[in-house]
XYZ file of C-alpha atoms in Angstrom:
352
model
C 21.085 -31.151 8.856
C 24.305 -29.740 10.281
C 27.669 -30.660 8.795
C 31.211 -29.863 9.888
C 32.559 -27.010 7.796
C 35.524 -24.664 7.855
C 34.489 -21.079 8.490
C 35.713 -19.603 5.211
C 34.126 -22.392 3.192
C 30.801 -22.086 5.005
C 30.757 -18.312 4.456
C 31.493 -18.763 0.741
C 28.744 -21.347 0.280
C 26.303 -19.172 2.240
C 27.072 -16.318 -0.164
C 26.276 -18.519 -3.169
C 22.985 -19.526 -1.552
C 22.203 -15.873 -0.819
C 22.312 -15.127 -4.547
C 25.864 -13.842 -4.957
C 26.847 -14.210 -8.600
C 30.043 -12.176 -8.790
C 33.276 -12.299 -6.823
C 36.516 -10.438 -7.486
C 39.525 -10.215 -5.237
C 43.107 -11.078 -4.528
C 44.296 -13.880 -2.212
C 45.541 -13.154 1.301
C 45.782 -15.292 4.430
C 43.518 -15.892 6.369
C 40.689 -15.282 3.881
C 41.999 -17.113 0.801
C 39.757 -20.169 1.137
C 36.720 -17.966 0.419
C 38.252 -17.028 -2.917
C 39.487 -20.549 -3.644
C 36.043 -22.041 -3.025
C 34.229 -19.480 -5.159
C 36.746 -19.887 -8.007
C 34.962 -23.116 -8.970
C 31.646 -22.872 -7.129
C 30.315 -19.755 -8.841
C 30.625 -21.288 -12.303
C 28.307 -24.110 -11.184
C 25.489 -21.622 -10.553
C 26.078 -19.374 -13.555
C 28.118 -16.774 -11.677
C 31.442 -15.119 -12.452
C 34.735 -15.218 -10.585
C 37.768 -13.032 -11.237
C 41.155 -13.223 -9.572
C 42.093 -9.587 -10.025
C 45.629 -8.321 -10.462
C 45.325 -6.378 -7.200
C 42.947 -5.556 -4.366
C 42.281 -2.173 -5.956
C 41.243 -3.818 -9.210
C 39.084 -6.326 -7.347
C 36.994 -3.777 -5.491
C 36.448 -1.784 -8.681
C 35.210 -4.932 -10.429
C 32.762 -5.365 -7.547
C 31.744 -1.727 -8.151
C 30.964 -2.605 -11.760
C 28.963 -5.706 -10.885
C 26.920 -3.867 -8.247
C 26.171 -1.045 -10.694
C 24.651 -3.710 -12.945
C 22.348 -4.812 -10.129
C 24.175 -8.055 -9.268
C 24.851 -9.301 -5.751
C 28.640 -9.002 -5.542
C 31.283 -9.519 -2.895
C 34.978 -9.514 -2.116
C 37.061 -10.726 0.800
C 40.462 -9.929 2.217
C 42.336 -9.093 5.408
C 44.432 -6.318 6.946
C 46.459 -4.595 4.225
C 44.184 -5.943 1.476
C 41.147 -4.252 2.991
C 43.175 -1.048 3.302
C 43.820 -1.121 -0.431
C 40.093 -1.510 -1.103
C 39.107 1.630 0.831
C 39.019 3.974 -2.143
C 36.618 1.624 -3.932
C 34.460 1.246 -0.813
C 34.249 5.039 -0.555
C 33.260 5.234 -4.238
C 30.613 2.511 -3.799
C 29.246 4.463 -0.853
C 29.190 7.681 -2.874
C 27.132 5.996 -5.589
C 24.963 4.266 -2.971
C 25.763 0.841 -4.355
C 25.571 -2.173 -2.013
C 28.244 -4.831 -1.808
C 29.519 -7.289 0.780
C 33.118 -6.926 1.946
C 34.427 -9.693 4.181
C 37.370 -8.892 6.446
C 38.983 -11.867 8.194
C 41.075 -9.716 10.515
C 44.727 -10.495 11.186
C 47.004 -8.712 13.639
C 49.501 -5.976 13.025
C 50.409 -2.743 11.292
C 51.753 -2.660 7.735
C 51.973 -6.207 6.427
C 51.220 -7.401 9.941
C 51.218 -11.049 10.966
C 49.022 -14.095 10.452
C 47.605 -14.040 13.982
C 43.833 -13.733 14.416
C 42.904 -10.336 15.823
C 40.412 -7.463 16.152
C 42.804 -4.625 15.378
C 40.694 -3.291 12.466
C 37.772 -2.179 14.656
C 38.382 1.554 14.319
C 38.809 1.406 10.559
C 35.716 -0.653 9.839
C 33.339 1.053 12.271
C 34.429 4.666 11.759
C 34.814 4.966 8.001
C 38.041 3.583 6.563
C 38.494 5.612 3.408
C 38.072 9.285 2.683
C 34.724 10.984 2.942
C 31.617 11.035 5.095
C 30.228 7.544 4.633
C 29.356 4.662 6.936
C 29.229 0.924 6.308
C 26.999 -1.449 8.239
C 29.398 -3.761 10.083
C 28.380 -7.261 11.210
C 30.595 -9.185 13.658
C 29.715 -12.864 14.193
C 30.912 -14.990 17.108
C 30.419 -18.379 15.441
C 30.475 -19.901 11.982
C 26.729 -20.479 12.153
C 26.109 -16.847 13.001
C 28.369 -15.755 10.130
C 26.421 -17.968 7.722
C 23.111 -16.624 9.006
C 24.306 -13.029 8.600
C 25.215 -13.358 4.898
C 21.646 -13.010 3.530
C 21.000 -10.356 6.189
C 23.995 -8.415 4.874
C 22.507 -8.238 1.377
C 19.028 -7.413 2.638
C 20.417 -4.490 4.649
C 22.784 -3.374 1.908
C 20.030 -3.276 -0.688
C 17.465 -1.712 1.646
C 19.719 1.196 2.577
C 21.995 1.214 -0.494
C 25.176 0.864 1.612
C 28.257 -1.330 1.707
C 28.088 -4.024 4.375
C 31.244 -5.350 6.023
C 31.350 -8.760 7.675
C 34.176 -8.130 10.153
C 35.290 -11.428 11.591
C 38.632 -12.770 12.781
C 41.121 -15.060 11.104
C 40.453 -17.797 13.656
C 36.773 -18.010 12.729
C 37.672 -18.488 9.075
C 40.083 -21.320 9.893
C 38.136 -23.231 12.563
C 35.517 -25.925 11.944
C 32.061 -26.191 13.514
C 28.712 -27.842 12.765
C 26.762 -25.618 10.382
C 23.267 -25.677 8.948
C 23.339 -23.977 5.563
C 20.411 -21.829 4.400
C 18.130 -22.602 1.484
C 18.989 -21.183 -1.942
C 17.576 -17.765 -2.781
C 16.650 -17.001 -6.369
C 19.180 -14.499 -7.782
C 17.644 -11.202 -8.771
C 18.793 -8.116 -10.619
C 18.325 -5.031 -8.503
C 16.203 -2.271 -10.004
C 19.043 0.241 -10.312
C 21.162 -2.017 -12.512
C 22.382 -0.740 -15.865
C 20.383 -2.201 -18.748
C 21.473 0.040 -21.612
C 18.512 2.359 -21.087
C 18.547 3.489 -17.485
C 21.285 5.151 -15.456
C 20.648 5.565 -11.739
C 23.070 8.457 -11.247
C 25.904 10.301 -12.926
C 29.297 10.367 -11.269
C 30.394 13.979 -11.102
C 32.218 16.574 -9.054
C 30.880 19.908 -10.292
C 27.243 19.073 -11.075
C 25.974 17.822 -7.731
C 24.203 19.337 -4.740
C 26.392 18.174 -1.873
C 24.365 20.017 0.760
C 21.231 18.154 -0.293
C 23.142 14.858 -0.422
C 24.438 15.449 3.111
C 20.902 15.876 4.436
C 19.818 12.648 2.737
C 22.851 10.748 4.034
C 22.294 11.873 7.609
C 18.653 10.851 7.381
C 19.638 7.409 6.082
C 22.323 6.810 8.681
C 19.989 7.965 11.463
C 17.413 5.410 10.296
C 20.038 2.647 10.267
C 21.124 3.555 13.790
C 17.524 3.550 14.985
C 16.367 0.319 13.357
C 19.335 -1.985 12.771
C 21.145 -2.372 16.090
C 21.789 -6.024 16.942
C 23.314 -7.520 20.071
C 23.250 -10.365 22.571
C 23.124 -9.638 26.299
C 23.051 -11.531 29.540
C 22.827 -10.622 33.218
C 22.571 -6.860 32.741
C 19.651 -6.184 35.051
C 21.601 -6.669 38.307
C 25.220 -6.511 37.126
C 27.787 -4.595 39.142
C 30.250 -5.028 36.267
C 29.365 -5.306 32.587
C 31.713 -6.815 30.008
C 31.477 -5.723 26.372
C 33.070 -7.913 23.707
C 32.281 -8.993 20.146
C 33.257 -11.835 17.838
C 35.186 -14.798 19.211
C 36.335 -12.849 22.312
C 32.639 -12.154 22.919
C 32.050 -15.881 22.892
C 34.768 -16.660 25.436
C 33.711 -13.655 27.532
C 30.200 -15.092 27.752
C 31.714 -18.274 29.194
C 33.743 -16.217 31.658
C 30.672 -14.230 32.706
C 28.689 -17.401 33.391
C 31.572 -18.855 35.401
C 31.980 -15.665 37.440
C 28.237 -15.644 38.119
C 28.512 -19.186 39.457
C 31.229 -17.870 41.773
C 28.909 -15.177 43.125
C 30.032 -12.149 41.111
C 27.273 -9.981 39.653
C 28.550 -9.564 36.110
C 26.861 -9.192 32.741
C 27.692 -9.089 29.050
C 26.853 -7.030 25.987
C 27.997 -8.728 22.777
C 27.586 -6.389 19.793
C 26.529 -8.188 16.610
C 26.376 -4.924 14.691
C 29.548 -3.067 15.548
C 28.108 -0.289 13.388
C 25.536 0.791 14.130
C 26.899 0.335 17.647
C 24.195 -1.233 19.862
C 23.772 1.731 22.173
C 20.261 0.566 23.085
C 21.799 -2.405 24.886
C 23.131 0.068 27.442
C 19.532 0.943 28.346
C 19.212 -2.587 29.799
C 22.160 -2.096 32.180
C 21.656 -1.881 35.937
C 21.680 1.890 36.681
C 23.876 1.161 39.719
C 26.560 -0.585 37.668
C 30.077 0.075 38.994
C 32.199 -0.300 35.857
C 32.265 -1.336 32.206
C 34.986 -3.658 30.880
C 35.905 -4.423 27.269
C 37.642 -7.623 26.190
C 39.501 -7.151 22.897
C 41.962 -8.970 20.638
C 44.150 -5.963 19.880
C 47.054 -4.174 21.545
C 45.728 -0.711 22.288
C 42.028 -1.104 23.058
C 39.632 0.233 20.407
C 36.153 -0.957 21.344
C 36.698 0.756 24.706
C 36.311 4.186 23.049
C 32.744 3.465 21.936
C 31.863 1.801 25.236
C 33.039 4.891 27.118
C 31.045 7.126 24.771
C 27.771 5.257 25.248
C 28.328 4.791 28.965
C 28.404 8.559 29.162
C 25.562 9.113 26.679
C 23.088 6.415 27.735
C 23.940 5.672 31.364
C 24.850 9.326 31.981
C 27.524 8.076 34.322
C 31.184 8.717 35.079
C 31.857 5.159 36.195
C 35.277 3.774 35.166
C 35.636 2.020 31.830
C 38.390 -0.610 31.583
C 39.971 -2.322 28.587
C 41.428 -5.806 28.583
C 43.404 -5.945 25.290
C 44.775 -9.428 24.607
C 46.617 -8.357 21.405
C 45.739 -11.393 19.252
C 44.096 -14.791 19.430
C 40.991 -15.693 21.420
C 41.215 -14.685 25.105
C 40.850 -17.766 27.358
C 37.976 -17.774 29.837
C 40.290 -18.272 32.801
C 42.500 -15.354 31.783
C 39.470 -13.064 31.454
C 38.433 -14.060 34.975
C 41.954 -13.447 36.311
C 42.032 -9.980 34.712
C 38.641 -9.216 36.258
C 40.027 -10.026 39.707
C 42.970 -7.729 38.985
C 40.486 -4.940 38.264
C 38.775 -5.599 41.594
C 42.181 -5.462 43.306
C 42.949 -2.122 41.594
C 45.897 -3.689 39.764
C 44.536 -2.582 36.356
C 43.704 1.066 35.844
C 40.721 2.344 33.923
C 41.090 3.845 30.445
C 38.265 6.350 30.983
């Protein structure tokens, strides 16, 4: 039975039900309710909670828990996630899974408290130093976020990678009806330290990096082949295809349906995995499509780079690719429609 829940609270409870038994982190708006909820909830199920002295300490505690085979997670936003990058790179190097939740807020440096999508490049193209990739999941509703939590651990443990749930501050603060999943029995993953077995030694001079690179490329190629997720609508006859994820993807879907009612042939691709990017969705697009249009909650346009890449790669087309960056917040349906008409009137120029 569905109940009204705040996004951050629903995500935290879904993590408990998915078998998470360790959380470490440092509070930051707009993700702090996840931490607050788990500070008392984990003790009820025999788990452990630590408010670390810093984000750096928190991610390294998650490293320790994951190395012991425990389902572990942390959450933050903007500058907090930046501080965790070294630990995420180290987790990736050791092939240890963990869930990192980023409730994105707008701005450089300390930024602001506005809900945004300005972390797209960082989350989908690395983040820290090195040659690693994280699977990145981007829900458009609280229910979808809840449903993706167990999926995140299944994927992380299958491929031995860090999984990022990249949402927006607004989703964490809003309330919607949610059906929570059943409880999963916590398990200790086979690689966990038990005093007898060590899965790998951390080292710089005693490793075969060429061999590791081959194995990494094979793993990432398999993820790209098998784990793309998206929602699409109206692609088969669309003259114009919108691409948007998260909450902007949700309002863009409404705009697309309204424009269709007005006689415009438009469609939508809503990535659910922002990495691996759902390039296979582009194979569903009308080969005579006239343009691709991204709708984004950032200032510069970031998603547009990947859309242009896969328009060229999959559609093998030089059609224009536009970006509609709304800086922060959730773009209103009417404003998306108005911007679309500006594109038709050649009042907005393409990015590619």
